GROMACS .gro file of C-alpha atoms in nm:
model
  388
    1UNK     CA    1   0.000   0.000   0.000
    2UNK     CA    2   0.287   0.244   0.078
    3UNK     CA    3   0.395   0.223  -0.331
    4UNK     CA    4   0.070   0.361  -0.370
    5UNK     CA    5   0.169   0.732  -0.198
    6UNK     CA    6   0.494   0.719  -0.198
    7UNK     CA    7   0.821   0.612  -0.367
    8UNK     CA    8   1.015   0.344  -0.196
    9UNK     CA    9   1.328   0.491  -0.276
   10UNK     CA   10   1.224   0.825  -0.192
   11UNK     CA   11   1.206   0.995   0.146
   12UNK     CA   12   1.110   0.663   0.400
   13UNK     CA   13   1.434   0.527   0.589
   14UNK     CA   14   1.271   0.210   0.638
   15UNK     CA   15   1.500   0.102   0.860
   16UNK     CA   16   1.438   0.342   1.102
   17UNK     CA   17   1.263   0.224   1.406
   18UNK     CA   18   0.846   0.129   1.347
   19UNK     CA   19   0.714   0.443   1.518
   20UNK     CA   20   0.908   0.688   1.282
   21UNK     CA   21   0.817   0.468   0.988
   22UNK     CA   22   0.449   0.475   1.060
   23UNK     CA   23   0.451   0.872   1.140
   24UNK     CA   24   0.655   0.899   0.813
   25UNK     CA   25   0.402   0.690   0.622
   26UNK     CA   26   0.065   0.876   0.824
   27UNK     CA   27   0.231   1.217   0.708
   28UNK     CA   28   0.241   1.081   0.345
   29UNK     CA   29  -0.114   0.971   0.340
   30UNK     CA   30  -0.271   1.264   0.484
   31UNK     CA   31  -0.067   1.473   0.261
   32UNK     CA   32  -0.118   1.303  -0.099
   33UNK     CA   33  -0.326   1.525  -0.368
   34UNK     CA   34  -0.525   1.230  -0.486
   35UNK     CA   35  -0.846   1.181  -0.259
   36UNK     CA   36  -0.937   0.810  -0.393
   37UNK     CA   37  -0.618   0.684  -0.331
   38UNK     CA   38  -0.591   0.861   0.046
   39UNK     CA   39  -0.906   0.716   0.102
   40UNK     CA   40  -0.915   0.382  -0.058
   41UNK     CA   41  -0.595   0.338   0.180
   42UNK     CA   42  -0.714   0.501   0.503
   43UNK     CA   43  -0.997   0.255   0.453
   44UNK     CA   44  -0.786  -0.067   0.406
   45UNK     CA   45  -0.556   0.008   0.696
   46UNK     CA   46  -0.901   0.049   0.895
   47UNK     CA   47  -1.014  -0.281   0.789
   48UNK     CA   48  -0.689  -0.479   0.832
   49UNK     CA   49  -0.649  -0.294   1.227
   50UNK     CA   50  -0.987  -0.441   1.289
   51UNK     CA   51  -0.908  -0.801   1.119
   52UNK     CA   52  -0.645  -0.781   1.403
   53UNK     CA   53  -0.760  -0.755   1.700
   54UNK     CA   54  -0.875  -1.072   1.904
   55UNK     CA   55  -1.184  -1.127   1.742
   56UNK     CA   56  -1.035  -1.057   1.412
   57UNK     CA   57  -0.730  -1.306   1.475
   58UNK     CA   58  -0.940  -1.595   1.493
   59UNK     CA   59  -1.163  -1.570   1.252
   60UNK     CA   60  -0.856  -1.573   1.005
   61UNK     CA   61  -0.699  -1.838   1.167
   62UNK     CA   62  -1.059  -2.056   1.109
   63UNK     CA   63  -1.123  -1.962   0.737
   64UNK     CA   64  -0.783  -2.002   0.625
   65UNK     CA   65  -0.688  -2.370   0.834
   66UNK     CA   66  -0.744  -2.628   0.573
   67UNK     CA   67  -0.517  -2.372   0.304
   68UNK     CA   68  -0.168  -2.498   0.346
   69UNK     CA   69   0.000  -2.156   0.156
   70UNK     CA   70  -0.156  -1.940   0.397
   71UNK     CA   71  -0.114  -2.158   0.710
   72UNK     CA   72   0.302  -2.164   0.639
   73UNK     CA   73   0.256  -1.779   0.591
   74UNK     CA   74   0.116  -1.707   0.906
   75UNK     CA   75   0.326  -1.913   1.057
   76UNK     CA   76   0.660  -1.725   0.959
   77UNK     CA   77   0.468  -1.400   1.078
   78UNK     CA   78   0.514  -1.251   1.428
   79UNK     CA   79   0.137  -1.016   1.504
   80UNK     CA   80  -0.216  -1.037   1.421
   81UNK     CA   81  -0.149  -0.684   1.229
   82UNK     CA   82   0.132  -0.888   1.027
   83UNK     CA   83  -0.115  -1.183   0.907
   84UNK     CA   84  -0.404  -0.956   0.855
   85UNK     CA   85  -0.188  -0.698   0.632
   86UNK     CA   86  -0.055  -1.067   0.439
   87UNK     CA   87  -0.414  -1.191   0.346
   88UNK     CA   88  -0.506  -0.815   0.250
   89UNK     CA   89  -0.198  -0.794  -0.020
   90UNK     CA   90  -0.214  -1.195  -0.090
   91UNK     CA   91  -0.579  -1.387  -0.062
   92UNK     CA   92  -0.863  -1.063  -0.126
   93UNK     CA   93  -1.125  -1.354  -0.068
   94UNK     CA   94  -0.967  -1.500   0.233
   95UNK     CA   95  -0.943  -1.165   0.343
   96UNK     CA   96  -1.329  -1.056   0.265
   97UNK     CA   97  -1.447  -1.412   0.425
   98UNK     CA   98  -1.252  -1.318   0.760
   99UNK     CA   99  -1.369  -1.037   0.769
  100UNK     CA  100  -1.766  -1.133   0.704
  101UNK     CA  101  -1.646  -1.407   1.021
  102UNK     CA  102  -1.579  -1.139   1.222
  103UNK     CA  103  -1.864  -0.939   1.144
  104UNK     CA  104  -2.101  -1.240   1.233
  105UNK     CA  105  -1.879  -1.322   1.542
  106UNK     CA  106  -1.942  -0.950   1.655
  107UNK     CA  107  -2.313  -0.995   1.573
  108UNK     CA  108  -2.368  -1.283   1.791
  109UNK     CA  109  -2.334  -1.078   2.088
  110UNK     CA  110  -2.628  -0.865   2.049
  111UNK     CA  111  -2.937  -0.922   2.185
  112UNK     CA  112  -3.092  -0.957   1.798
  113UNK     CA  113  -2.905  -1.235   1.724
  114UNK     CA  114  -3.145  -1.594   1.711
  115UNK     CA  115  -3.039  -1.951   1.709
  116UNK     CA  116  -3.254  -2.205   1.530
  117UNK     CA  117  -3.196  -2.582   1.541
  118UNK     CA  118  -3.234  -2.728   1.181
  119UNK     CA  119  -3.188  -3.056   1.040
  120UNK     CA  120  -2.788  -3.171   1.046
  121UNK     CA  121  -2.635  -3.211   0.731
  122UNK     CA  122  -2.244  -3.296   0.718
  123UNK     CA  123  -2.159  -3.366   0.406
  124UNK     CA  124  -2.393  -2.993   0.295
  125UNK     CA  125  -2.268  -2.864  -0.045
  126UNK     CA  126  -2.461  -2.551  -0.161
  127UNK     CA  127  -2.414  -2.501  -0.541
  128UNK     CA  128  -2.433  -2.193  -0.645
  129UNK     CA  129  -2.760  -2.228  -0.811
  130UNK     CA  130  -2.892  -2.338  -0.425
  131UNK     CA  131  -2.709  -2.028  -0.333
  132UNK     CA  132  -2.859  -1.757  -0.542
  133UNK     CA  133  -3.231  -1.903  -0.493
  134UNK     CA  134  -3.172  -1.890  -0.130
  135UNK     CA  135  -3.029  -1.520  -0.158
  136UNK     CA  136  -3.322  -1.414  -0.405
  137UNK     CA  137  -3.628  -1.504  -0.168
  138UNK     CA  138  -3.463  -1.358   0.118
  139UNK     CA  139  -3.337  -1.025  -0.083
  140UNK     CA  140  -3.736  -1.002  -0.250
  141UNK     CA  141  -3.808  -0.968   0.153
  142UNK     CA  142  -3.585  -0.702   0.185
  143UNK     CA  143  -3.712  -0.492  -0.123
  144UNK     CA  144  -4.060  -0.522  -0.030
  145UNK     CA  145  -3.999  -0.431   0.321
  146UNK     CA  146  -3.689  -0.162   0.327
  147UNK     CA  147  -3.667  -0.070  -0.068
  148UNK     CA  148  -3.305  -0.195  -0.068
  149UNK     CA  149  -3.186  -0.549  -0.183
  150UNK     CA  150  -3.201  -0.549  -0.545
  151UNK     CA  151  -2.809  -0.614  -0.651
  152UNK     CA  152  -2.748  -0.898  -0.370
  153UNK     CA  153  -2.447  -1.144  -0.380
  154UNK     CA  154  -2.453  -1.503  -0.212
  155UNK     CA  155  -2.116  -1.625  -0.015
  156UNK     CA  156  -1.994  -1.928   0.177
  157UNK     CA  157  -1.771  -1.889   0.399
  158UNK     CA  158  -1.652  -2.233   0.571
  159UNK     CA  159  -1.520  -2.191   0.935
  160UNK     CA  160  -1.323  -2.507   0.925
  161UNK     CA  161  -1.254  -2.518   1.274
  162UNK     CA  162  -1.614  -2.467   1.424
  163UNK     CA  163  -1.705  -2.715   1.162
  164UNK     CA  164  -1.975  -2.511   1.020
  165UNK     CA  165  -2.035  -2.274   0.694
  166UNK     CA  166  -2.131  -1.896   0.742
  167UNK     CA  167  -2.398  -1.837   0.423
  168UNK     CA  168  -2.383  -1.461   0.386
  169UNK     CA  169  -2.617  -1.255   0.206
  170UNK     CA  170  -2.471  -0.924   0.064
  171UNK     CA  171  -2.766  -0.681   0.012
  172UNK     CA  172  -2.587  -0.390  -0.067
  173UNK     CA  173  -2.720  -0.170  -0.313
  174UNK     CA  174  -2.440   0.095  -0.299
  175UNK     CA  175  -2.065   0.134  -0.338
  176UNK     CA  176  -1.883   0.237  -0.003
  177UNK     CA  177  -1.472   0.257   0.070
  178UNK     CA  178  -1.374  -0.041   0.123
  179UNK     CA  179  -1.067  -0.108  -0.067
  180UNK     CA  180  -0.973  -0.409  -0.260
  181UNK     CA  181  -0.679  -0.498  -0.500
  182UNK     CA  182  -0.746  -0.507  -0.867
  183UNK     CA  183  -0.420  -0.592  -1.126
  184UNK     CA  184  -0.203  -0.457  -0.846
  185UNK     CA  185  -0.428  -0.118  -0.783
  186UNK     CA  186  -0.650   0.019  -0.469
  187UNK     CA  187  -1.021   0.000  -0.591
  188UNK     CA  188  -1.350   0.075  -0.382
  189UNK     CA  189  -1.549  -0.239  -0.387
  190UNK     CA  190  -1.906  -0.298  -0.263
  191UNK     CA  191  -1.943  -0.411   0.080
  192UNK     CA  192  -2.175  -0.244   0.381
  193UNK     CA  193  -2.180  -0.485   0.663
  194UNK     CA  194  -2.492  -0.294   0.789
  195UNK     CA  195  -2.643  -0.468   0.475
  196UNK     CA  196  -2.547  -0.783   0.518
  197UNK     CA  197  -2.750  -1.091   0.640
  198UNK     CA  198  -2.556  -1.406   0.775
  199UNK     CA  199  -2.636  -1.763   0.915
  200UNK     CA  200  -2.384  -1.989   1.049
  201UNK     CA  201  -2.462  -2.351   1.064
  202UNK     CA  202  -2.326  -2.645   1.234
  203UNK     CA  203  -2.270  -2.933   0.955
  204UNK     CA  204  -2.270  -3.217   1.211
  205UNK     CA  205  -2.591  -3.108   1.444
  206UNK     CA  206  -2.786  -2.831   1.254
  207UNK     CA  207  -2.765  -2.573   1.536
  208UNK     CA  208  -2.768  -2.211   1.358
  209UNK     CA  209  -2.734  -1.850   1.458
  210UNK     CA  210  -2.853  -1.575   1.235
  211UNK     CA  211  -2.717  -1.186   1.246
  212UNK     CA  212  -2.966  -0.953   1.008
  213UNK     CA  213  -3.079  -0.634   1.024
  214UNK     CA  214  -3.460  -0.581   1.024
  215UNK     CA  215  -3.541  -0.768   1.321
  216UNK     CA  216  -3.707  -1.109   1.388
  217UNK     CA  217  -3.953  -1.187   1.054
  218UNK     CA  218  -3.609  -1.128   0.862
  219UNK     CA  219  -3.365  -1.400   1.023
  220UNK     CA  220  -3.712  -1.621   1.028
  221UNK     CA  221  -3.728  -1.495   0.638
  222UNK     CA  222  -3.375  -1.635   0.565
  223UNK     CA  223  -3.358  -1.938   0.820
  224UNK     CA  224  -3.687  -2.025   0.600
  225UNK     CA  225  -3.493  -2.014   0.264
  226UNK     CA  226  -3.205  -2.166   0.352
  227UNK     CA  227  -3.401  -2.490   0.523
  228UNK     CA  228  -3.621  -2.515   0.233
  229UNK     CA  229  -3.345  -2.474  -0.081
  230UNK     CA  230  -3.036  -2.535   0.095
  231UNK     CA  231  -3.116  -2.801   0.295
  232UNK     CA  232  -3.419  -2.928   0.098
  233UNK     CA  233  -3.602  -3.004   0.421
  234UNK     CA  234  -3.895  -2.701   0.441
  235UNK     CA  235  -4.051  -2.645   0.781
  236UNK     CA  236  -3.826  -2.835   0.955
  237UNK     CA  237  -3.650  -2.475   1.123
  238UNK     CA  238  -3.744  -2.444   1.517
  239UNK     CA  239  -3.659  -2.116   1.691
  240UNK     CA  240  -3.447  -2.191   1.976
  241UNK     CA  241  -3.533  -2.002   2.316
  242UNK     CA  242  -3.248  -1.833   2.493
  243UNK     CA  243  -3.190  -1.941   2.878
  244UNK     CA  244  -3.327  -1.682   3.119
  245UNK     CA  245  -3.095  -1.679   3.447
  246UNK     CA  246  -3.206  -1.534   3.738
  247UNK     CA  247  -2.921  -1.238   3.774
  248UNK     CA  248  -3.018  -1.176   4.135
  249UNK     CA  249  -2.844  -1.507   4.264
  250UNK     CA  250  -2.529  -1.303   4.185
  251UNK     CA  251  -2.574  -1.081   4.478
  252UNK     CA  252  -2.446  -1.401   4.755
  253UNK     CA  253  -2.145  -1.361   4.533
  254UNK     CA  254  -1.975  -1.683   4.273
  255UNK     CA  255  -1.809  -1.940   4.519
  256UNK     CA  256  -1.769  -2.247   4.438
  257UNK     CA  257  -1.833  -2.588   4.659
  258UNK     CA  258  -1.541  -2.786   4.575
  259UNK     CA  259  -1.319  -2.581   4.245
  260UNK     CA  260  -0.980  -2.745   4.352
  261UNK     CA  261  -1.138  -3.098   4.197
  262UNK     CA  262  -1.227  -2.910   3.887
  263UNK     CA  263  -0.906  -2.729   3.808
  264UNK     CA  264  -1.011  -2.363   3.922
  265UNK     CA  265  -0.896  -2.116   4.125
  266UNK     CA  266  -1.144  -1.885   4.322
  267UNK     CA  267  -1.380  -1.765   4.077
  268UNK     CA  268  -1.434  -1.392   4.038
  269UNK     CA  269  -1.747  -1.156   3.996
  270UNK     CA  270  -1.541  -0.928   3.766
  271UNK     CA  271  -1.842  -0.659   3.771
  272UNK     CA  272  -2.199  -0.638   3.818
  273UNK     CA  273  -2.440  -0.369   3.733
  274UNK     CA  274  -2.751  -0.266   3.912
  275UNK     CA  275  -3.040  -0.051   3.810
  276UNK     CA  276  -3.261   0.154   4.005
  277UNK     CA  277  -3.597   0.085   3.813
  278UNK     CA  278  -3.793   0.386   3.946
  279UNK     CA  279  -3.528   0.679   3.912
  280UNK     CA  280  -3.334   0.497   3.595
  281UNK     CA  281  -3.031   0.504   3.773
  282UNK     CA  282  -2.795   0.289   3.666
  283UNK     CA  283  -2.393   0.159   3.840
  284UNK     CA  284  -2.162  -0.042   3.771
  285UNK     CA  285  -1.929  -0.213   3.983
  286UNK     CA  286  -1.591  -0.347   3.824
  287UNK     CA  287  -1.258  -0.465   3.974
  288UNK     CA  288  -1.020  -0.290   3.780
  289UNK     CA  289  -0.661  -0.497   3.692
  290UNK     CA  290  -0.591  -0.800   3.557
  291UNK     CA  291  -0.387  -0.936   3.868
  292UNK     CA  292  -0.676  -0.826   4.117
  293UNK     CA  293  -0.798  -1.143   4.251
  294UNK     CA  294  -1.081  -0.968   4.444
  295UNK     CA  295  -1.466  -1.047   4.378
  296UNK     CA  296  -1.707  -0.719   4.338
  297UNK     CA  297  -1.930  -0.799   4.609
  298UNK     CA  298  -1.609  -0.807   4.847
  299UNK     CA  299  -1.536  -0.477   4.747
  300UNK     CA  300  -1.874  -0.350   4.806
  301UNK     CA  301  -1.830  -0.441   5.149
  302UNK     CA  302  -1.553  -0.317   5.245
  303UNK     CA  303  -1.556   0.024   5.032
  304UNK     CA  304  -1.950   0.065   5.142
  305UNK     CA  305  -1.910  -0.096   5.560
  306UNK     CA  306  -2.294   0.040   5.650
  307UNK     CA  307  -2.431   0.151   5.267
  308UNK     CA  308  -2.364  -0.191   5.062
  309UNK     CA  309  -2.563  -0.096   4.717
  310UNK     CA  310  -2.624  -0.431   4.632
  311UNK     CA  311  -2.823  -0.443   5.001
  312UNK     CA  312  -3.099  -0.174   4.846
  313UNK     CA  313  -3.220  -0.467   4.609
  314UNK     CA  314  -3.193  -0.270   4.262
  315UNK     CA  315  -3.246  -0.503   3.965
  316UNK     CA  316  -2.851  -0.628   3.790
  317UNK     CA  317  -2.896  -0.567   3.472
  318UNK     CA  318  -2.554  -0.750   3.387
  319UNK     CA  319  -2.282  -0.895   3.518
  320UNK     CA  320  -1.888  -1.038   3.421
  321UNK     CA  321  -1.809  -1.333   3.610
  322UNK     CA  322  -1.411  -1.517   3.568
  323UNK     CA  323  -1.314  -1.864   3.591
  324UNK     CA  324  -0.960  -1.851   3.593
  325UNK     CA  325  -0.794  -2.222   3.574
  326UNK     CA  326  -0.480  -2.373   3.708
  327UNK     CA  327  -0.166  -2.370   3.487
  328UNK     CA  328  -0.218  -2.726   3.264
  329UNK     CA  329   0.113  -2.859   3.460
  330UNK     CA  330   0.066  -3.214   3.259
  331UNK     CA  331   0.181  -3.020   2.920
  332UNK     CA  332   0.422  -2.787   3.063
  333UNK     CA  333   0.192  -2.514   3.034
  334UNK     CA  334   0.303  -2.175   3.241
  335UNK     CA  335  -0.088  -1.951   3.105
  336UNK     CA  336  -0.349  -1.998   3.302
  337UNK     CA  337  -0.642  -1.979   3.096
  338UNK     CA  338  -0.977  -1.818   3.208
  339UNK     CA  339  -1.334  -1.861   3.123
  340UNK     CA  340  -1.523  -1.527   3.103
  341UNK     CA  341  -1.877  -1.547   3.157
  342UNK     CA  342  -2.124  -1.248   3.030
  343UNK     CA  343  -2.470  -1.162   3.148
  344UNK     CA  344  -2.704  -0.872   2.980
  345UNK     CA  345  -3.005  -0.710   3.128
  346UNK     CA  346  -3.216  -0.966   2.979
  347UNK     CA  347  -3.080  -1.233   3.217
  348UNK     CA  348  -2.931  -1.429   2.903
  349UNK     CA  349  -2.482  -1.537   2.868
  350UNK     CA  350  -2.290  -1.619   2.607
  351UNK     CA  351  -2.267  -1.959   2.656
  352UNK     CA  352  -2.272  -2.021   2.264
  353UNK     CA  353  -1.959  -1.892   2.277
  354UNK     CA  354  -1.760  -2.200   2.458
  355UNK     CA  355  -1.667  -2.532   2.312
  356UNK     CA  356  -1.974  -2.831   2.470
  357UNK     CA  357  -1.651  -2.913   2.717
  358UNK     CA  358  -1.614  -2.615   2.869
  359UNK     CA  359  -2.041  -2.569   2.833
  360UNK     CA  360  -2.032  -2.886   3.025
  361UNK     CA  361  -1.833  -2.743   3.330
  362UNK     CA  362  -2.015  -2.450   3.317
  363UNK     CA  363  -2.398  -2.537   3.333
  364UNK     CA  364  -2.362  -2.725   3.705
  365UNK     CA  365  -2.194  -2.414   3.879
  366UNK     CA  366  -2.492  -2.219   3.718
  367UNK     CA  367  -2.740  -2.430   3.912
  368UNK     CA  368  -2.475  -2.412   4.241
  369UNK     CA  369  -2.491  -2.013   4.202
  370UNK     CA  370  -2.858  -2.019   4.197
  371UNK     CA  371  -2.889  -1.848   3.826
  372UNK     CA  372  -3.128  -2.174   3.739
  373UNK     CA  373  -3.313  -2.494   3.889
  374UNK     CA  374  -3.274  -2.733   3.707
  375UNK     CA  375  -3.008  -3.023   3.753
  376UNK     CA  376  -2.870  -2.941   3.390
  377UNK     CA  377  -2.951  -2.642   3.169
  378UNK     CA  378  -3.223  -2.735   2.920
  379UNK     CA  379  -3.107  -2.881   2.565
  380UNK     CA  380  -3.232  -2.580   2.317
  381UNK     CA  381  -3.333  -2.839   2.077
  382UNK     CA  382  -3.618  -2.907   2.308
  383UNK     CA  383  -3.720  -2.596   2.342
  384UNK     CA  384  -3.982  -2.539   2.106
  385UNK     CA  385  -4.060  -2.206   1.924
  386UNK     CA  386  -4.168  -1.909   2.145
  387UNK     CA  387  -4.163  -1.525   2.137
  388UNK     CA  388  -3.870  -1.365   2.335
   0.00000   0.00000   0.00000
């Protein structure tokens, strides 16, 4: 990207030290005469600074593990920033499907975001005539509804290592700056995320998340197409129900009965937040530092002796709770890893985000904190469809 502003042989020591290269390069951008060329780059060094953050990392890491080029690449480079700015230059697709990975990854977070469970189907190939009819009923939904839709473009991304396929629905009807390479050149390609519909499913057990805008009749509008022409199987989708914990357990703090026979050390409420549901108040308590072993609700009491806040019985509307594990001594392991648990004000956790192992460790010391009844968390494939 640099040859594109400036000469190589020109002005840049590069090997001075990174900080004065990257001022000396930041200077040159913000200086150069030629606006879609400033911008075309400002707006690929945006997208490959996001590709590399944590989030970013592994996303490239999943849609590029079965290519054995890009794999040895990686492998000889040293940051996230390196491997992102590799697949930018080198793989434009592998770059684009990371970056629609990420996108979804992000979008699972939200409270929009719905799972479904749908019929499993490991050996699924989508052809691209399969694609296309999929992406035309859904983007027919989105013209009638939102007058946008009409140039759409079908993708597949497979996320080798979750062993499931993102199918990605670009709806975008408008060019925006994000920057591509063409014969060697920055170009503006078409790409709004904000436009962009995506379901991941699960090859070997059908479970499926959707991200769309447009709210709940549009993921049911393109979990409908995709069961009925990808799949084959129509009205065989069920809407699964998120878990509903009881948040208010949280105030008799996150101790755990016997966490040396598990592998953990003293588990952490890392913060909680309260509401005031008359005034709209709302606090939130957080133990700042990464090497502060204390629990919120200690904290409370000792900063707050008389006054505790979590005494006056406000509603927590969400709460970060830390399960940080013993160093894995059997493989020479030094990093303790840690499980971070995340509850929003509608009582519901990421728990999609762990691997069934660590899901399976987790769901008991939910019922031992009080957050549900049952022996077990439900299965969501039992669950049948209902309204959130």
């Amino acid at each position: 990207m640099a040859e594109q502003l400036v000469d190589p042989k020109d002005f840049v020591d590069w090997s001075a030290d990174e900080s004065t290269v990257a001022a000396t390069l930041a200077d040159a951008i913000e200086a150069h005469t030629d606006t879609a060329i400033r911008d075309d780059v400002i707006a690929a060094i945006e997208q490959i600074a996001q590709l590399a953050d944590a989030a970013g990392a592994q996303q490239m890491v999943t849609v590029c593990s079965t290519d054995a080029t890009i794999v040895a690449a990686f492998e000889s480079l040293e940051s996230p920033e390196e491997r992102a700015l590799w697949l930018y230059v080198n793989s434009a697709a592998k770059f684009n499907e990371a970056v629609f990975a990420r996108w979804f990854a992000e979008g699972t977070a939200r409270d929009s975001s719905q799972r479904w469970a749908l019929p499993p189907h490991p050996g699924l190939i989508l052809t691209e005539g399969d694609q296309y009819t999929v992406a035309a009923q859904v983007a027919s939904f989105y013209v009638r509804r939102f007058g946008y839709g009409r140039n759409y473009q079908p993708y597949v991304v497979p996320r080798h290592r979750e062993g499931s396929l993102l199918f990605v629905i670009d709806l975008s009807d408008h060019a925006c700056n994000r920057a591509v390479w063409v014969n060697g050149n920055l170009k503006r390609g078409p790409l709004i995320l904000s436009r962009t519909v995506v379901l991941n499913y699960h090859l070997a057990t059908g479970r499926s998340e959707t991200v769309a805008p447009g709210g709940e009749e549009a993921q049911k509008v393109l979990v409908d197409a995709f069961t009925e022409h990808g799949l084959k199987k129509k009205g065989t989708a069920k809407r699964i129900v998120r878990e509903t914990y009881r948040l208010e357990s949280l105030l008799n703090g996150v101790d755990i009965f016997d966490r040396e026979a598990i592998g953990i050390h003293q588990p952490r409420l890392k913060s909680i937040a309260v509401q005031d549901m008359e005034s709209g108040l709302r606090s939130t308590f957080e133990v700042m530092g990464r090497g502060n072993r204390a629990s919120a609700e200690q904290l409370l009491k000792v900063a707050y002796p008389s006054d505790n806040p979590l005494n006056r019985k406000w509603l927590i509307s969400g709460a970060h709770i830390e399960l940080p594990f013993y160093p894995d001594e059997g493989h020479g392991g030094t990093t303790k890893k840690t499980l971070r648990l995340r509850f929003n004000r509608r009582g519901q956790a990421n728990l999609h985000k762990f691997t069934q192992a660590e899901r399976n460790l987790i769901e008991p010391l939910l019922v031992e904190w009080g957050l549900v009844t049952a022996t077990k968390v439900a299965s969501p494939d039992a669950i049948e469809e209902a309204k959130q």
